[in-house]
Coordinates of C-alpha atoms in Angstrom, one line a residue:
X1 CA -10.4 -36.9 23.5
X2 CA -11.7 -35.2 20.6
X3 CA -10.6 -31.8 19.8
X4 CA -12.9 -29.1 18.7
X5 CA -11.7 -26.3 15.7
X6 CA -11.4 -22.6 16.3
X7 CA -13.5 -20.6 13.6
X8 CA -12.5 -17.0 13.1
X9 CA -15.2 -14.7 11.2
X10 CA -13.3 -13.9 8.1
X11 CA -12.0 -10.0 8.6
X12 CA -14.4 -8.9 5.1
X13 CA -16.9 -9.7 7.7
X14 CA -16.2 -6.5 9.8
X15 CA -15.6 -4.4 6.8
X16 CA -17.8 -2.2 4.6
X17 CA -16.7 -3.1 1.5
X18 CA -15.3 -0.6 -0.7
X19 CA -17.2 -1.1 -4.8
X20 CA -14.9 -0.2 -7.4
X21 CA -16.8 0.3 -10.8
X22 CA -15.5 1.4 -13.5
X23 CA -14.1 5.1 -14.3
X24 CA -10.6 6.6 -14.7
X25 CA -8.2 6.5 -11.2
X26 CA -4.9 9.6 -11.5
X27 CA -1.8 6.6 -10.3
X28 CA -1.2 7.0 -6.8
X29 CA 2.3 6.1 -5.0
X30 CA 2.7 5.6 -1.0
X31 CA 5.2 7.2 0.0
X32 CA 7.1 4.6 2.3
X33 CA 6.9 2.2 -0.3
X34 CA 9.0 4.8 -2.7
X35 CA 11.6 5.8 -0.9
X36 CA 12.8 2.2 0.9
X37 CA 13.4 -1.1 0.2
X38 CA 9.7 -3.2 0.3
X39 CA 10.2 -5.6 -3.0
X40 CA 12.3 -7.8 -4.7
X41 CA 13.6 -5.6 -7.5
X42 CA 14.5 -9.7 -9.7
X43 CA 12.2 -11.8 -12.6
X44 CA 13.3 -14.5 -10.3
X45 CA 12.4 -16.0 -7.6
X46 CA 13.8 -14.6 -4.4
X47 CA 13.7 -15.8 -1.1
X48 CA 16.8 -13.1 1.0
X49 CA 15.2 -11.2 3.3
X50 CA 15.5 -7.6 2.8
X51 CA 17.5 -6.0 5.8
X52 CA 17.5 -2.1 5.9
X53 CA 18.1 -0.1 8.1
X54 CA 19.3 4.1 8.6
X55 CA 18.4 5.5 11.6
X56 CA 15.6 4.7 13.5
X57 CA 14.3 3.4 10.3
X58 CA 14.5 0.2 10.1
X59 CA 12.7 -2.3 6.9
X60 CA 12.8 -6.2 6.8
X61 CA 11.3 -8.3 4.2
X62 CA 11.0 -11.9 4.5
X63 CA 9.4 -14.8 2.1
X64 CA 8.2 -18.5 1.9
X65 CA 9.7 -21.1 -0.1
X66 CA 6.8 -21.5 -2.2
X67 CA 5.6 -18.4 -3.5
X68 CA 8.6 -16.4 -3.0
X69 CA 8.9 -12.2 -2.2
X70 CA 6.3 -9.4 -3.5
X71 CA 7.7 -8.0 -6.9
X72 CA 8.1 -4.5 -7.8
X73 CA 5.5 -4.8 -10.6
X74 CA 3.3 -7.8 -8.0
X75 CA 3.1 -3.6 -5.9
X76 CA 0.9 -2.3 -9.4
X77 CA -1.6 -4.1 -7.3
X78 CA -1.4 -1.5 -3.9
X79 CA -0.3 1.0 -6.5
X80 CA -4.5 0.6 -8.3
X81 CA -5.7 0.4 -4.7
X82 CA -4.1 3.3 -3.5
X83 CA -5.2 4.7 -6.7
X84 CA -9.1 3.6 -6.4
X85 CA -9.0 4.8 -2.4
X86 CA -7.5 8.4 -3.5
X87 CA -9.8 9.6 -5.8
X88 CA -12.7 8.0 -4.3
X89 CA -12.0 10.4 -1.3
X90 CA -11.7 13.3 -3.4
X91 CA -15.7 12.5 -4.7
X92 CA -17.0 12.3 -1.0
X93 CA -17.4 8.5 -0.9
X94 CA -16.3 5.9 1.7
X95 CA -13.7 3.8 1.6
X96 CA -12.7 1.2 3.4
X97 CA -9.8 -1.9 3.3
X98 CA -12.2 -4.5 2.1
X99 CA -12.2 -3.4 -1.7
X100 CA -14.3 -5.2 -4.4
X101 CA -13.5 -5.5 -7.8
X102 CA -13.0 -6.7 -11.5
X103 CA -9.7 -8.4 -12.8
X104 CA -10.6 -6.6 -15.8
X105 CA -11.0 -3.0 -14.3
X106 CA -6.9 -3.8 -12.0
X107 CA -4.9 -5.2 -15.1
X108 CA -6.4 -2.1 -17.5
X109 CA -5.7 0.0 -15.1
X110 CA -2.1 -1.0 -14.8
X111 CA -1.1 -1.5 -18.3
X112 CA -1.7 -5.4 -18.4
X113 CA -3.5 -8.0 -21.1
X114 CA -6.2 -9.5 -20.2
X115 CA -6.0 -12.8 -20.9
X116 CA -6.2 -16.5 -19.2
X117 CA -2.0 -16.5 -18.9
X118 CA -2.0 -12.4 -17.2
X119 CA -5.2 -13.4 -14.8
X120 CA -3.7 -15.8 -13.8
X121 CA -0.4 -13.7 -13.4
X122 CA -2.5 -11.8 -11.6
X123 CA -3.4 -14.6 -8.8
X124 CA 0.3 -15.0 -8.6
X125 CA 1.0 -11.5 -7.2
X126 CA -2.0 -11.7 -4.7
X127 CA -0.6 -14.8 -3.1
X128 CA 2.8 -13.2 -3.2
X129 CA 1.2 -9.9 -1.9
X130 CA -0.6 -12.2 1.1
X131 CA 2.7 -14.9 1.4
X132 CA 5.4 -11.2 2.4
X133 CA 5.9 -10.5 5.8
X134 CA 7.2 -6.9 6.5
X135 CA 8.2 -6.0 9.7
X136 CA 9.3 -2.2 10.1
X137 CA 9.5 1.4 12.1
X138 CA 8.0 3.5 9.9
X139 CA 4.9 5.3 11.0
X140 CA 4.9 3.6 14.3
X141 CA 3.2 4.4 17.7
X142 CA 5.2 6.1 20.8
X143 CA 5.1 3.3 22.8
X144 CA 5.0 0.8 19.9
X145 CA 8.8 0.0 18.4
X146 CA 7.5 -1.7 15.6
X147 CA 4.8 -3.5 13.2
X148 CA 4.5 -6.7 11.1
X149 CA 2.0 -6.7 8.6
X150 CA 2.2 -8.3 5.0
X151 CA 0.2 -6.6 1.9
X152 CA -3.0 -8.6 1.6
X153 CA -4.0 -9.7 4.3
X154 CA -6.9 -11.9 2.8
X155 CA -8.1 -12.4 -1.3
X156 CA -10.6 -14.6 -2.8
X157 CA -12.2 -14.3 -6.5
X158 CA -16.1 -15.6 -7.7
X159 CA -16.2 -17.5 -10.5
X160 CA -18.8 -19.3 -12.4
X161 CA -19.2 -22.7 -13.1
X162 CA -16.5 -22.8 -15.7
X163 CA -14.3 -20.8 -14.2
X164 CA -14.4 -18.0 -15.7
X165 CA -13.5 -15.0 -13.2
X166 CA -16.2 -12.6 -12.2
X167 CA -15.5 -10.9 -9.2
X168 CA -12.4 -10.6 -6.6
X169 CA -11.6 -8.8 -3.1
X170 CA -8.6 -8.7 -0.8
X171 CA -7.7 -6.9 2.5
X172 CA -5.7 -4.3 2.5
X173 CA -3.4 -4.4 6.1
X174 CA -4.4 -1.2 8.3
X175 CA -0.4 0.4 8.1
X176 CA -0.8 0.8 4.3
X177 CA -4.7 2.2 4.3
X178 CA -3.8 5.0 6.5
X179 CA -0.9 5.2 4.9
X180 CA -3.0 6.1 1.6
X181 CA -6.0 8.0 3.8
X182 CA -3.0 10.5 4.3
X183 CA -3.0 12.2 1.3
X184 CA 0.7 14.0 2.9
X185 CA 2.0 10.5 2.4
X186 CA -0.1 10.2 -0.9
X187 CA 2.8 11.2 -4.9
X188 CA 0.5 11.3 -8.2
X189 CA 2.7 8.9 -10.6
X190 CA 3.0 9.1 -14.1
X191 CA 1.3 6.2 -16.1
X192 CA 4.1 5.8 -18.3
X193 CA 5.3 3.9 -15.8
X194 CA 3.8 1.2 -16.0
X195 CA 5.5 0.7 -19.1
X196 CA 8.9 0.4 -17.5
X197 CA 9.8 -3.1 -17.6
X198 CA 13.0 -3.7 -15.9
X199 CA 13.2 -3.4 -11.6
X200 CA 15.7 -1.4 -11.0
X201 CA 15.0 1.2 -13.4
X202 CA 11.4 1.2 -12.1
X203 CA 12.6 1.1 -8.4
X204 CA 14.8 4.6 -10.4
X205 CA 11.2 5.9 -11.0
X206 CA 9.9 5.5 -7.8
X207 CA 13.1 7.5 -5.8
X208 CA 12.9 10.3 -8.8
X209 CA 9.2 11.1 -8.0
X210 CA 9.7 10.9 -4.3
X211 CA 13.3 12.7 -3.3
X212 CA 13.9 14.8 -7.1
X213 CA 10.1 15.4 -7.4
X214 CA 9.5 19.1 -9.6
X215 CA 12.4 20.5 -7.6
X216 CA 15.0 22.4 -10.8
X217 CA 18.0 21.1 -9.3
X218 CA 16.7 17.2 -8.6
X219 CA 18.4 14.9 -6.0
X220 CA 22.1 13.7 -6.6
X221 CA 22.5 10.5 -4.9
X222 CA 25.5 8.1 -3.9
X223 CA 25.3 4.9 -5.9
X224 CA 27.1 2.9 -3.7
X225 CA 24.5 4.0 -1.0
X226 CA 21.3 4.0 -4.0
X227 CA 22.3 0.1 -3.7
X228 CA 21.9 0.2 0.0
X229 CA 18.8 1.8 -0.4
X230 CA 17.2 -0.7 -3.1
X231 CA 17.7 -3.6 -1.5
X232 CA 18.5 -5.8 -4.9
X233 CA 21.3 -8.8 -4.4
X234 CA 23.0 -7.5 -6.7
X235 CA 26.7 -6.7 -5.6
X236 CA 27.7 -2.8 -5.6
X237 CA 29.7 -2.8 -9.5
X238 CA 26.8 -4.6 -11.0
X239 CA 24.3 -1.9 -9.7
X240 CA 26.0 0.8 -11.1
X241 CA 26.9 -1.0 -14.1
X242 CA 23.0 -1.0 -14.7
X243 CA 22.9 2.5 -13.3
X244 CA 24.6 4.1 -16.7
X245 CA 23.1 1.4 -18.9
X246 CA 20.0 3.1 -17.7
X247 CA 21.3 7.1 -17.7
X248 CA 22.4 5.8 -21.1
X249 CA 19.3 5.1 -22.4
X250 CA 17.0 7.7 -20.5
X251 CA 13.6 5.5 -20.1
X252 CA 12.4 6.7 -16.7
X253 CA 8.8 9.4 -17.7
X254 CA 9.6 13.2 -17.1
X255 CA 13.1 12.8 -15.2
X256 CA 16.6 12.6 -16.4
X257 CA 19.5 11.3 -15.6
X258 CA 23.2 12.5 -15.1
X259 CA 25.9 10.6 -13.7
X260 CA 28.6 11.9 -12.2
X261 CA 32.4 11.8 -10.1
X262 CA 32.9 13.6 -6.8
X263 CA 36.8 12.5 -6.6
X264 CA 36.3 8.4 -6.5
X265 CA 32.1 8.8 -5.8
X266 CA 29.9 8.2 -8.3
X267 CA 26.8 9.5 -7.6
X268 CA 23.2 9.6 -9.5
X269 CA 21.7 12.9 -10.2
X270 CA 18.4 13.2 -10.5
X271 CA 16.3 16.0 -12.9
X272 CA 13.2 16.7 -13.8
X273 CA 13.4 17.5 -17.1
X274 CA 9.5 18.6 -17.6
X275 CA 8.3 19.5 -14.4
X276 CA 5.3 16.8 -15.5
X277 CA 4.4 15.3 -11.9
X278 CA 1.7 17.4 -10.2
X279 CA 0.4 17.1 -6.9
X280 CA -1.4 14.5 -6.3
X281 CA -5.1 16.9 -6.2
X282 CA -4.0 17.0 -9.7
X283 CA -4.0 15.6 -13.3
X284 CA -1.7 13.4 -14.3
X285 CA 0.3 15.3 -17.5
X286 CA 2.3 12.1 -18.2
X287 CA 5.4 12.6 -20.7
X288 CA 4.0 10.9 -24.0
X289 CA 0.8 9.6 -22.7
X290 CA -1.2 11.5 -23.8
X291 CA -3.2 8.8 -25.7
X292 CA -4.5 7.1 -22.6
X293 CA -4.9 2.9 -24.2
X294 CA -1.2 2.6 -25.0
X295 CA -1.8 1.8 -21.2
X296 CA -6.1 0.3 -21.4
X297 CA -6.7 3.8 -18.8
X298 CA -10.2 4.1 -20.2
X299 CA -11.3 7.5 -21.3
X300 CA -14.3 7.5 -18.3
X301 CA -15.3 11.5 -17.5
X302 CA -16.1 10.2 -14.5
X303 CA -14.8 7.5 -12.0
X304 CA -17.6 5.5 -10.5
X305 CA -16.7 4.4 -7.4
X306 CA -18.9 3.4 -4.9
X307 CA -19.4 2.6 -2.0
X308 CA -22.7 1.9 0.8
X309 CA -22.6 5.5 2.1
X310 CA -21.0 8.1 1.3
X311 CA -19.9 10.6 3.8
X312 CA -17.1 13.4 4.0
X313 CA -13.9 13.4 2.8
X314 CA -11.3 12.5 5.6
X315 CA -10.2 15.9 5.6
X316 CA -10.6 19.8 6.1
X317 CA -10.6 21.8 2.7
X318 CA -7.3 23.0 4.1
X319 CA -3.8 23.6 1.5
X320 CA -1.9 20.4 1.9
X321 CA 1.3 20.4 3.6
X322 CA 4.5 20.5 1.6
X323 CA 5.4 17.3 0.9
X324 CA 8.8 15.7 0.6
X325 CA 10.5 15.7 3.5
X326 CA 13.8 16.3 2.7
X327 CA 15.5 16.2 5.7
X328 CA 14.9 11.9 6.1
X329 CA 17.8 11.0 7.6
X330 CA 19.0 8.1 5.2
X331 CA 18.6 10.4 2.3
X332 CA 21.7 11.6 0.6
X333 CA 22.1 15.7 1.0
X334 CA 21.2 17.8 -2.3
X335 CA 23.9 20.9 -2.4
X336 CA 21.1 23.3 -2.2
X337 CA 18.6 24.5 0.4
X338 CA 15.4 22.0 0.4
X339 CA 12.7 22.7 -0.7
X340 CA 9.2 20.7 -0.8
X341 CA 8.9 18.2 -4.3
X342 CA 5.4 19.6 -4.5
X343 CA 3.9 23.2 -4.0
X344 CA 1.3 23.9 -1.6
X345 CA -2.2 23.3 -3.5
X346 CA -5.3 23.7 -2.0
X347 CA -7.3 19.7 -3.0
X348 CA -10.7 20.3 -4.7
X349 CA -13.7 20.3 -2.8
X350 CA -14.8 16.4 -3.4
X351 CA -18.1 16.9 -6.6
X352 CA -21.8 16.3 -5.1
X353 CA -22.9 14.3 -8.6
X354 CA -22.5 11.2 -8.6
X355 CA -22.7 8.6 -12.1
X356 CA -26.3 8.2 -13.4
X357 CA -25.3 4.1 -13.3
X358 CA -23.0 2.2 -11.6
X359 CA -22.6 -1.1 -13.1
X360 CA -22.6 -4.5 -11.5
X361 CA -20.9 -6.5 -9.8
X362 CA -21.4 -10.7 -9.1
X363 CA -21.5 -9.9 -5.6
X364 CA -25.2 -10.7 -4.4
X365 CA -24.1 -11.4 -0.6
X366 CA -23.1 -9.8 2.9
X367 CA -19.6 -9.6 3.7
X368 CA -17.5 -12.8 4.0
X369 CA -20.7 -14.3 3.8
X370 CA -21.7 -17.4 1.8
X371 CA -22.2 -16.9 -2.1

């Protein structure tokens, strides 16, 4: 008896593509990813799962042996995607989970080089993002207890006959996309973040931005609690040593780290240095990053973002509610009244002016169809 193979249509065939054109977009990060252990902090391959639980919040991250777990450097791809989506929404463009772009755009925006090795590393990152499986109870509906997904549902590259990559496309999971178009779940970050080379210091910056924000008195963490929150595989003592070394170097843009003691409890206080971070709708005043060329970001006056049809923004032009939810049960408490990391602001009205000329991309086909 002959068996018939069931062929399912690509998810891209059901989505309108969001085509990213050349232009700047201030870096934005998704709040849930900033404060909980979703990524490996090591540069070596990690296959051991992350199992984190605090109150009613549970995060499980699983990796496959072939690719290993998605790393915090791989997460730059998600930060870039979030940045482009938020920028497009601010300008009144329609967005989608289905992104089309050139690798050059992505790599230069996150401060990477654009040689053959860098393109190869990008494809490795996409493979890890797609193969890593996440299970979480964060942002579940009333009658739903667990959501399972991968950071990228599918991805593809468009190449020339000689193998040169001209374009790429991927589909983001709905869980991540919904967490980006809800601007109360997004924060602007300093572009200098992409220059941080250590996994723990990168993770620590995201924790600082989310919790300390622009609060003058910052935030206070117990080192042992930070270790659990990081998902790191190193011992608590080794983790504490790394935190002390980071505090001695002070590498985090916009934040100052200070080790404190309460009896035998070792604590880390995170203080905003120059209040350089601003709400998501404002421009980032990066500490030591006035020249964006240093991280490979162009000086385009207006971000060129193109989709099938423009539409109104998904949120009304009202004040964004207080963003930093200091009541997180799994976070150390501060010793002063809780206050928002970002003050209430009114989002800028979408501009009706569109770029006079949009750069063409090498995609001359319908989504999911044949090239």
